[in-house]
Coordinates of C-alpha atoms and ligand atoms in Angstrom, one line a residue:
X1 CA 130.3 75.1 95.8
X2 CA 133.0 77.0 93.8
X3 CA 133.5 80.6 94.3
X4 CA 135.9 83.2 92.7
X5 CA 138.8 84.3 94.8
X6 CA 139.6 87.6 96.2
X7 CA 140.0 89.8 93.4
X8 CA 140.6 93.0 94.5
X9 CA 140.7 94.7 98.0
X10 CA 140.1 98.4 99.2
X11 CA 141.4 99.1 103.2
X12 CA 140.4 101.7 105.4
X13 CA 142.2 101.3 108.6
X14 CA 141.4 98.0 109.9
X15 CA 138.5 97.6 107.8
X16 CA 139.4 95.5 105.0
X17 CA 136.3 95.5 101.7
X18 CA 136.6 92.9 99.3
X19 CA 135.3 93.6 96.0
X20 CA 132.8 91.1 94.5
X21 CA 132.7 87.8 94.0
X22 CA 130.9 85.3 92.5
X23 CA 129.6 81.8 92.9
X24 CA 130.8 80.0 89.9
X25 CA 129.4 76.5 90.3
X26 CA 126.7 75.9 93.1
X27 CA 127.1 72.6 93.7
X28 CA 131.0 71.5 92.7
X29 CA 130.5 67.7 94.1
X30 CA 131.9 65.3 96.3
X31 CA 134.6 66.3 98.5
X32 CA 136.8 63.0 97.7
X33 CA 136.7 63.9 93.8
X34 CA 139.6 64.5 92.3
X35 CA 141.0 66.8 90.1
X36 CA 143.1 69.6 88.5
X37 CA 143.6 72.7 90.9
X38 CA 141.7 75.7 89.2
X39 CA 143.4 79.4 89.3
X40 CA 141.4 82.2 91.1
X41 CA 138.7 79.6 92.5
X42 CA 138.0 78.1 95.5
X43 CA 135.9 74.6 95.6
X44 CA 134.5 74.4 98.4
X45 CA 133.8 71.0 100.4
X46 CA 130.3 69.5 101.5
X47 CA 131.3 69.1 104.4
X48 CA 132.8 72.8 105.1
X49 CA 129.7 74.1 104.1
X50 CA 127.7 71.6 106.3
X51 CA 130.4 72.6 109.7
X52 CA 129.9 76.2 109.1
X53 CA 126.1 76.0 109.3
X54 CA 125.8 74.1 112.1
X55 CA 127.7 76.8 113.9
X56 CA 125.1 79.5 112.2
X57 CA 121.7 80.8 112.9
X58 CA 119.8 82.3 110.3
X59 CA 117.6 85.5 111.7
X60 CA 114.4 85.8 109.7
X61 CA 113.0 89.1 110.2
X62 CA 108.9 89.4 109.0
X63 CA 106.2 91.6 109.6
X64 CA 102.6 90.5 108.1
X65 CA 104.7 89.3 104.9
X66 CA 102.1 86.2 103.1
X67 CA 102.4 83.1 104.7
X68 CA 103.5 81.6 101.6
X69 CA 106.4 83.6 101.0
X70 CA 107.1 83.1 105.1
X71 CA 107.0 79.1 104.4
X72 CA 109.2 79.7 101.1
X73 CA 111.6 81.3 103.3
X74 CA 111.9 78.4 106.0
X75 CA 112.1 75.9 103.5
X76 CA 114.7 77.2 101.9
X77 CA 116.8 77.3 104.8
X78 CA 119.7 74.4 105.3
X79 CA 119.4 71.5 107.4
X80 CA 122.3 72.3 109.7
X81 CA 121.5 76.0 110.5
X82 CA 119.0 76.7 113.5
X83 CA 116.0 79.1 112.6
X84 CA 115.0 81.8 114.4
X85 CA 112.2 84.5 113.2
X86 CA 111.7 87.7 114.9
X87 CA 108.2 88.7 114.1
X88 CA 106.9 91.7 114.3
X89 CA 103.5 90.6 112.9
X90 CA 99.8 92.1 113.9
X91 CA 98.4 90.3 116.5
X92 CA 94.9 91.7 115.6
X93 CA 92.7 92.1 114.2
X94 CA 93.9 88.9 112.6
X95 CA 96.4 87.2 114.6
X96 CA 99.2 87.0 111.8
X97 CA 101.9 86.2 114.5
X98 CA 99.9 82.9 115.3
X99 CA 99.1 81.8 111.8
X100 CA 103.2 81.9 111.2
X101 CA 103.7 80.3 114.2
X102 CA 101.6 77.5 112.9
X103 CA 103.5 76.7 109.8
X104 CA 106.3 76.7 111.7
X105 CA 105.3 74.0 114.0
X106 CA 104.0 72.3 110.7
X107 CA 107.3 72.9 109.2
X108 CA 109.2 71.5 112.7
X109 CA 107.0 68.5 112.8
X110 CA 107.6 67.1 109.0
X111 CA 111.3 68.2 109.6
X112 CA 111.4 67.0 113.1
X113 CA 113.6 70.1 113.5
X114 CA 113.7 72.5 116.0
X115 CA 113.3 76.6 115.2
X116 CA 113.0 80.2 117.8
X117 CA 109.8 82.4 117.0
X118 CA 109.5 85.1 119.3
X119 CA 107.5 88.3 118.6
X120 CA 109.4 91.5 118.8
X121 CA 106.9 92.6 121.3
X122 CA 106.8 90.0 123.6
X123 CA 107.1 91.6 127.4
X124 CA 109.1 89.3 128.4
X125 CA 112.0 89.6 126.0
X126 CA 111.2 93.8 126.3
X127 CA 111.2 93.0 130.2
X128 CA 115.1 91.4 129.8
X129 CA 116.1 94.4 127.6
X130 CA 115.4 96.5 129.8
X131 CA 116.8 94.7 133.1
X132 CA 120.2 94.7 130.6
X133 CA 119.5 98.7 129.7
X134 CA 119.3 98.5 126.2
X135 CA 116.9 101.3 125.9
X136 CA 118.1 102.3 122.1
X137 CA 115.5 99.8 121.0
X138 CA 112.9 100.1 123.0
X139 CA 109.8 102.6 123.1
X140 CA 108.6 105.3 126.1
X141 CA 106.7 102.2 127.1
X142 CA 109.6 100.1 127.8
X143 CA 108.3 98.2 125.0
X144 CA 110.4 96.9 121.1
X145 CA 109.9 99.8 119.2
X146 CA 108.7 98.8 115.0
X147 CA 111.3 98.2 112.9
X148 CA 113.5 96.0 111.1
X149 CA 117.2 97.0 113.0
X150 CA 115.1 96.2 116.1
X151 CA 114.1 92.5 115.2
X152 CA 117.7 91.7 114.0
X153 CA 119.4 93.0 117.0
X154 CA 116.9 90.9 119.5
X155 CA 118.3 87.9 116.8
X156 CA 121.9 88.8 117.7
X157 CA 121.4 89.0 121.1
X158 CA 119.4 85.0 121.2
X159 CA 122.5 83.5 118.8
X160 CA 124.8 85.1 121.5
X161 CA 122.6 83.3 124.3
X162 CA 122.6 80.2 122.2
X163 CA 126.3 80.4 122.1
X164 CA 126.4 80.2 118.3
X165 CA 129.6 81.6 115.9
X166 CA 127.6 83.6 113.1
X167 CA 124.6 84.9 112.2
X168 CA 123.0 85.7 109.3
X169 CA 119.7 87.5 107.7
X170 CA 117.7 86.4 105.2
X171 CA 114.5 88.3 104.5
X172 CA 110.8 86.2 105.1
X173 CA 108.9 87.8 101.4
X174 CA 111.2 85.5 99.2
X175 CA 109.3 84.0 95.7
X176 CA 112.5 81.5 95.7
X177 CA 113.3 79.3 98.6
X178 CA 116.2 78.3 96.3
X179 CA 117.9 81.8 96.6
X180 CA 117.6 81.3 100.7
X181 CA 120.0 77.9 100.5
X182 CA 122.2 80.1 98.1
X183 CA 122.6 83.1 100.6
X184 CA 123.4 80.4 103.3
X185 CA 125.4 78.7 101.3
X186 CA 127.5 81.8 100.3
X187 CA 127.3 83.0 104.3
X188 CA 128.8 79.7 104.7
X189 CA 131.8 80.1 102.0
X190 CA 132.7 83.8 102.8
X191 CA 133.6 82.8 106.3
X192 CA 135.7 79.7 105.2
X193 CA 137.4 82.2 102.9
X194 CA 138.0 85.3 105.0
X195 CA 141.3 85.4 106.7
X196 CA 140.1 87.5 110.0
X197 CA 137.7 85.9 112.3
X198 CA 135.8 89.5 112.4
X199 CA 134.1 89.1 109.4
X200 CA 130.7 90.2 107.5
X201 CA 129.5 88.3 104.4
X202 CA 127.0 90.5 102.3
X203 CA 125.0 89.0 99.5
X204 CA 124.8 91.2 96.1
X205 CA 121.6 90.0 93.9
X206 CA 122.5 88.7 90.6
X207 CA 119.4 90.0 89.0
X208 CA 116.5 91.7 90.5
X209 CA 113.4 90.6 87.8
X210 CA 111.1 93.2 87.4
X211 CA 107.9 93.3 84.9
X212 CA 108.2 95.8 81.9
X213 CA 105.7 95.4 78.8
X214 CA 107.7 93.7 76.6
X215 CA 107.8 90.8 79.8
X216 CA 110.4 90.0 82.3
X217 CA 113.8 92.3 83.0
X218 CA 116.6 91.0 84.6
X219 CA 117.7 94.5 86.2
X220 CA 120.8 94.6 88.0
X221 CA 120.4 97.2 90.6
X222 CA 117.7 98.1 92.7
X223 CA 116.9 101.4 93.2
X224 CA 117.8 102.3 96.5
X225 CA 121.2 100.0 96.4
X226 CA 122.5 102.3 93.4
X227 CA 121.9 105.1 95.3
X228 CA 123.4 104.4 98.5
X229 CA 126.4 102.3 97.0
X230 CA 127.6 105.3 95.1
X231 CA 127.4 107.6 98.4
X232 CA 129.3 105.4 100.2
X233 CA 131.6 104.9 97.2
X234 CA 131.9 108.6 97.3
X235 CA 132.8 108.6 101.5
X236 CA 135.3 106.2 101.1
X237 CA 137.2 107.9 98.0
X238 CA 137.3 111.3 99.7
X239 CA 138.9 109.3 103.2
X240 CA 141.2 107.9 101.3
X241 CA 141.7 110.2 98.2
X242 CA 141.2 107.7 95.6
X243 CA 138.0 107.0 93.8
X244 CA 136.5 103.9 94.0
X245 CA 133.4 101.8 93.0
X246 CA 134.4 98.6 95.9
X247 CA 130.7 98.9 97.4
X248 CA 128.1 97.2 96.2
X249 CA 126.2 95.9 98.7
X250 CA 125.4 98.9 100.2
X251 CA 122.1 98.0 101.5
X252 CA 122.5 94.3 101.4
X253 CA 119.7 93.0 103.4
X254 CA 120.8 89.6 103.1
X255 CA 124.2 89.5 105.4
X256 CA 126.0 87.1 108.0
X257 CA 128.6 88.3 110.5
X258 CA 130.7 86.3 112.7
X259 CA 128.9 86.8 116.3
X260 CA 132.1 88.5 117.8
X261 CA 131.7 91.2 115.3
X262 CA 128.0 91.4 114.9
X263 CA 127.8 92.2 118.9
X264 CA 130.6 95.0 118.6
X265 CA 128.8 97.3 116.3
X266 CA 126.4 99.8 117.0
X267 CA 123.3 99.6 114.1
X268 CA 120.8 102.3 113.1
X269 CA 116.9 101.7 113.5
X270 CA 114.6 100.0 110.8
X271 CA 115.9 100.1 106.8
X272 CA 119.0 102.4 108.1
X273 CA 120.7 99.5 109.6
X274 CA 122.8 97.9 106.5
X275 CA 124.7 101.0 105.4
X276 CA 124.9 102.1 109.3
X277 CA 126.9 98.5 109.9
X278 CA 130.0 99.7 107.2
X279 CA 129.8 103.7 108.5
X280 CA 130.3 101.7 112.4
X281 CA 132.9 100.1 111.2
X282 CA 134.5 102.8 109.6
X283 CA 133.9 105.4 112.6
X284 CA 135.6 102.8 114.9
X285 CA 138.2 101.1 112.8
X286 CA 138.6 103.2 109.9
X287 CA 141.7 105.0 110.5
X288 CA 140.9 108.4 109.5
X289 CA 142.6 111.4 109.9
X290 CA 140.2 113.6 111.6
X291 CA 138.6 111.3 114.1
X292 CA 141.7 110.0 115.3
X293 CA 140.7 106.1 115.4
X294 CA 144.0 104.9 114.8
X295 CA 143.9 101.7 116.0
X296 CA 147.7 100.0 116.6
X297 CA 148.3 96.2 116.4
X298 CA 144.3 95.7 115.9
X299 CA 144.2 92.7 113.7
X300 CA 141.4 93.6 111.1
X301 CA 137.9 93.2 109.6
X302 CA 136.9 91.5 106.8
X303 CA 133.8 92.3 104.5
X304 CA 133.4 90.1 101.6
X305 CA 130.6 90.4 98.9
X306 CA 129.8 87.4 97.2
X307 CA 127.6 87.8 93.9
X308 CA 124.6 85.1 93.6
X309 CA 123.6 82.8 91.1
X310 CA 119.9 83.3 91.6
X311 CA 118.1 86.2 91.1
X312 CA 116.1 87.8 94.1
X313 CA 112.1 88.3 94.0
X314 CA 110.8 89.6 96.4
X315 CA 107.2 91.6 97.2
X316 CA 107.2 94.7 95.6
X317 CA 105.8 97.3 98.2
X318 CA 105.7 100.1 96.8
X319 CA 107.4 104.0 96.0
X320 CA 106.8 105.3 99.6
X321 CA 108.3 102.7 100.8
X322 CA 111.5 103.5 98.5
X323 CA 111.7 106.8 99.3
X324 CA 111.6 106.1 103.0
X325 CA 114.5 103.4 102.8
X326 CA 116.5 105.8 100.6
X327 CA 116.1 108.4 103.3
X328 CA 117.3 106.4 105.6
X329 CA 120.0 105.2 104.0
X330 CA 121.6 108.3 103.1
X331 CA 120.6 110.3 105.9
X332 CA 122.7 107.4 108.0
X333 CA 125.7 108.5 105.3
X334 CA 125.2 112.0 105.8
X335 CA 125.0 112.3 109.4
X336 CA 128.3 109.9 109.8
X337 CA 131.3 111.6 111.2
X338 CA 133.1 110.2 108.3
X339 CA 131.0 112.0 105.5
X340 CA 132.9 114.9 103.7
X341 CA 131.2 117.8 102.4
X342 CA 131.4 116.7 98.9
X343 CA 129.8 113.3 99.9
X344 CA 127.2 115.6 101.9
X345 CA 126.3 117.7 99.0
X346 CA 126.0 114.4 96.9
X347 CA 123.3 113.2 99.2
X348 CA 121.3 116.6 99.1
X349 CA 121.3 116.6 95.3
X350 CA 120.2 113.7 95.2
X351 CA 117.5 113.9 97.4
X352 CA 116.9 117.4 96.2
X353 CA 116.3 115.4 92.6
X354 CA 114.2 113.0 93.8
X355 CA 111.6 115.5 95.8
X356 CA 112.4 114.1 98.8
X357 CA 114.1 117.0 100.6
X358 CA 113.5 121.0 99.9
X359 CA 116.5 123.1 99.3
X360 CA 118.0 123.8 102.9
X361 CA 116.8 120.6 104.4
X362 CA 118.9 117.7 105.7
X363 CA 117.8 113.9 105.8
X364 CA 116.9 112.4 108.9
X365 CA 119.3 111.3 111.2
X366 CA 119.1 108.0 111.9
X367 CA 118.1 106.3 115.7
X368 CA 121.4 104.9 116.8
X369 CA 121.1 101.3 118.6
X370 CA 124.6 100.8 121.0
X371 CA 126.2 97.5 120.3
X372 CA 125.1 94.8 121.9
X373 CA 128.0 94.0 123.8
X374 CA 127.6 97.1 126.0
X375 CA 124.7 95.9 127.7
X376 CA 124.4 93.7 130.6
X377 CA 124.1 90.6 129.0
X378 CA 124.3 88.7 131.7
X379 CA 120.4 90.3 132.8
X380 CA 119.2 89.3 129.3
X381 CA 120.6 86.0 129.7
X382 CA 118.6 85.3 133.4
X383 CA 115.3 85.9 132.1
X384 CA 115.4 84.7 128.5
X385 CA 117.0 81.3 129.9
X386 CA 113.9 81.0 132.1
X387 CA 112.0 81.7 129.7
X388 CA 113.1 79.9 126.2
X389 CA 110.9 77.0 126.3
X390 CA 107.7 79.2 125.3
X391 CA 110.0 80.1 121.9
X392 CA 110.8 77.1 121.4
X393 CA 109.2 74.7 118.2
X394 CA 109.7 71.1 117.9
Ligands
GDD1 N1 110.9 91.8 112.8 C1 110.6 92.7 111.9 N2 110.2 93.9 112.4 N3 110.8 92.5 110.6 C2 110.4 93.5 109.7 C3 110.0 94.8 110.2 C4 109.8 95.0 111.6 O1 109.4 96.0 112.1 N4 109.7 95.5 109.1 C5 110.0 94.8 108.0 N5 110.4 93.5 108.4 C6 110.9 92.4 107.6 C7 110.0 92.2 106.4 O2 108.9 91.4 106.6 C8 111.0 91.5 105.4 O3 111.1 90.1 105.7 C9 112.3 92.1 105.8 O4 112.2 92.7 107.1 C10 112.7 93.2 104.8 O5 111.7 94.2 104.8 P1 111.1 94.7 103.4 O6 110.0 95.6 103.8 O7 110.8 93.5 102.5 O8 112.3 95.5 102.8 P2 112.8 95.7 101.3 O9 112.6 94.4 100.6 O10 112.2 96.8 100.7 O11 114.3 95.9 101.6 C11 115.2 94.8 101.9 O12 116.2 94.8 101.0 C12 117.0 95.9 101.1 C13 118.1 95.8 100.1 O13 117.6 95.8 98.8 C14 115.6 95.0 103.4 O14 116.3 93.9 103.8 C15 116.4 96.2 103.5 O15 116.9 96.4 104.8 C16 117.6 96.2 102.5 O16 118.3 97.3 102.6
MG2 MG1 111.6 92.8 100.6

């Protein structure tokens, strides 16, 4: 594949953002060809690609999405990388959770591959978070509370068991199984690129194709992502006093990490999660003045954004469901200690605009989830290794 090079890079602290950049060709062919160096563009090998991924897990988070999409979405994934959907499905009154399980073993036995379903309920992976004391993610039950954040931390906690080097998400209502081989295909080439091992790779959508009248429109933003990316542009400008536009993935759903970094920050519950994963980073490694994080001799973190070639279609689920993940999303911003006023008062207006908060209100603050390397993994380990075989496809 060939990708642009770094462009253009903003720091905080330790945390180093990449701006953009783009997949140029997605195929670029065989490794032995030869030929004339290009400037500002990686080629990236085949085989790179192909040892990445089989040191990668890809987490599919899905809750009752249609099967079809759900098949798309396995389909799509690479040979080399190992599966692993955390389900939050309904279990009645139709047992969704079953019928994914299903195509999956369908999928497994054409493929003769193996894949990891587990539902995010299952007692006995609630049983080993508790025996490790991650209660952030559980409910007053002792059970996984709803959410997306809480699917994709039980997915970081498996790749660590399974002793895999990165992880990445890729959602399960995907039209296009072709975009879910580009988004592990760019997971892939972001961490070959990045110069730090602690490093994220977040996908920005080309287009996002909606339906007008006159027929289709490639629209570049969502609506949430605009949002949120310019109130995290706005934090970072007022930490380091120049304005900047370098976020634009701000709610990038689709994102790998290297496991050493993924288990060291601490995430935000359900669609509050993405934006929550920069704000950890910045509250720990950020360097700013007034939380004193100054962090000496600490090597760095890498976030990269790599812009697709596909557009993304995905299920369209409707305005509430927009206004809860903008909520979220800023209210993650505006309760971070690293949010100025100014960025604050951004946030209310804007949420003051969009009826979603009354004059005097604040948005919610999010549910933090510790990071997973504070809890007793070794607890989690003992029961989950008894217990793998029943998660287990082949
Ligand atoms: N395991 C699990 N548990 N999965 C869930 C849950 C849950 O409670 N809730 C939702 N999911 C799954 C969905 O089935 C889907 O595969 C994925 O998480 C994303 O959820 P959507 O409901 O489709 O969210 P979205 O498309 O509006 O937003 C996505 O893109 C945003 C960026 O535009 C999400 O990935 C957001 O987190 C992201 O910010
Ligand atoms: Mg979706």
């Amino acid at each position: 594949m060939r990708i642009e090079g770094f462009r253009y890079t903003e720091r905080l602290g330790a945390v180093l953002l990449r701006d953009v950049q783009k997949i140029i060709e997605l195929d670029s062919g065989m490794d032995s060809d030869q030929e004339e160096e290009a400037r500002g563009v990686y080629k990236i090998n085949e085989s790179i690609i192909h040892d990445i991924q089989k040191e990668m897990v890809i987490v599919i988070p899905t809750k009752n999405e249609k099967l079809k999409l759900f098949e798309n979405c396995i389909s799509g994934v690479p040979n080399a990388c190992l599966k692993i959907i955390i389900s939050n499905s309904d279990i009645t009154p139709l047992n969704r959770f079953e019928l994914e399980k299903e195509t999956l073993q369908q999928f497994c036995d054409f493929t003769r591959r193996r894949a990891i379903i587990i539902h995010q309920k299952d007692p006995i992976i609630s049983r080993a978070l508790q025996e490790a004391g991650y209660t952030d993610i559980l409910d007053e039950e002792g059970i996984v509370r709803d959410g997306k954040a809480e699917g994709m931390v039980i997915g970081i906690l498996l790749t660590k068991f399974l002793g895999k080097k990165y992880i990445g998400f890729i959602d399960a209502d995907n039209y296009f199984p072709g975009t879910v081989l580009e988004y592990a295909r760019a997971y892939a080439a972001g961490f070959y690129l990045s110069k730090y091992e602690q490093c994220m790779v977040r996908i920005l959508w080309r287009y996002k194709p909606k339906i007008h009248e006159q027929g289709l429109y490639f629209k570049r933003w969502g609506r949430v992502s605009e949002i949120t990316n310019r109130c995290l542009n706005s934090l970072i400008s007022f930490v380091s006093g120049f304005e900047t536009d370098v976020i634009k993935t701000g709610n990038a759903g689709e994102h790998a990490m290297a496991i050493s970094l993924a288990e060291s920050i601490p995430y935000a519950s359900g669609y509050a999660i993405e934006p929550q994963e920069l704000l950890s980073l910045f509250e720990e490694y950020g360097d700013i003045p007034h939380l004193g994080n100054h962090r000496d001799g600490f090597k760095g973190i890498e976030i990269l954004q790599i812009e697709t070639r596909n557009p993304h279609l995905h299920e369209n689920k409707g305005q509430e469901h927009i206004n809860q993940m903008l909520l979220a999303s800023l209210g993650a911003i505006y309760h971070s200690d690293v949010c100025c006023e100014e960025t604050k008062n951004l946030i209310l207006e804007e949420l003051n605009r969009q009826g979603l908060l009354r004059l005097g209100e604040e948005p919610p603050r999010p549910k933090l989830i510790k990071a997973p390397k504070e809890i007793d993994f070794e607890a989690f380990a003992n029961i989950v290794g008894e217990n793998l075989d029943k998660y287990i496809v082949q």
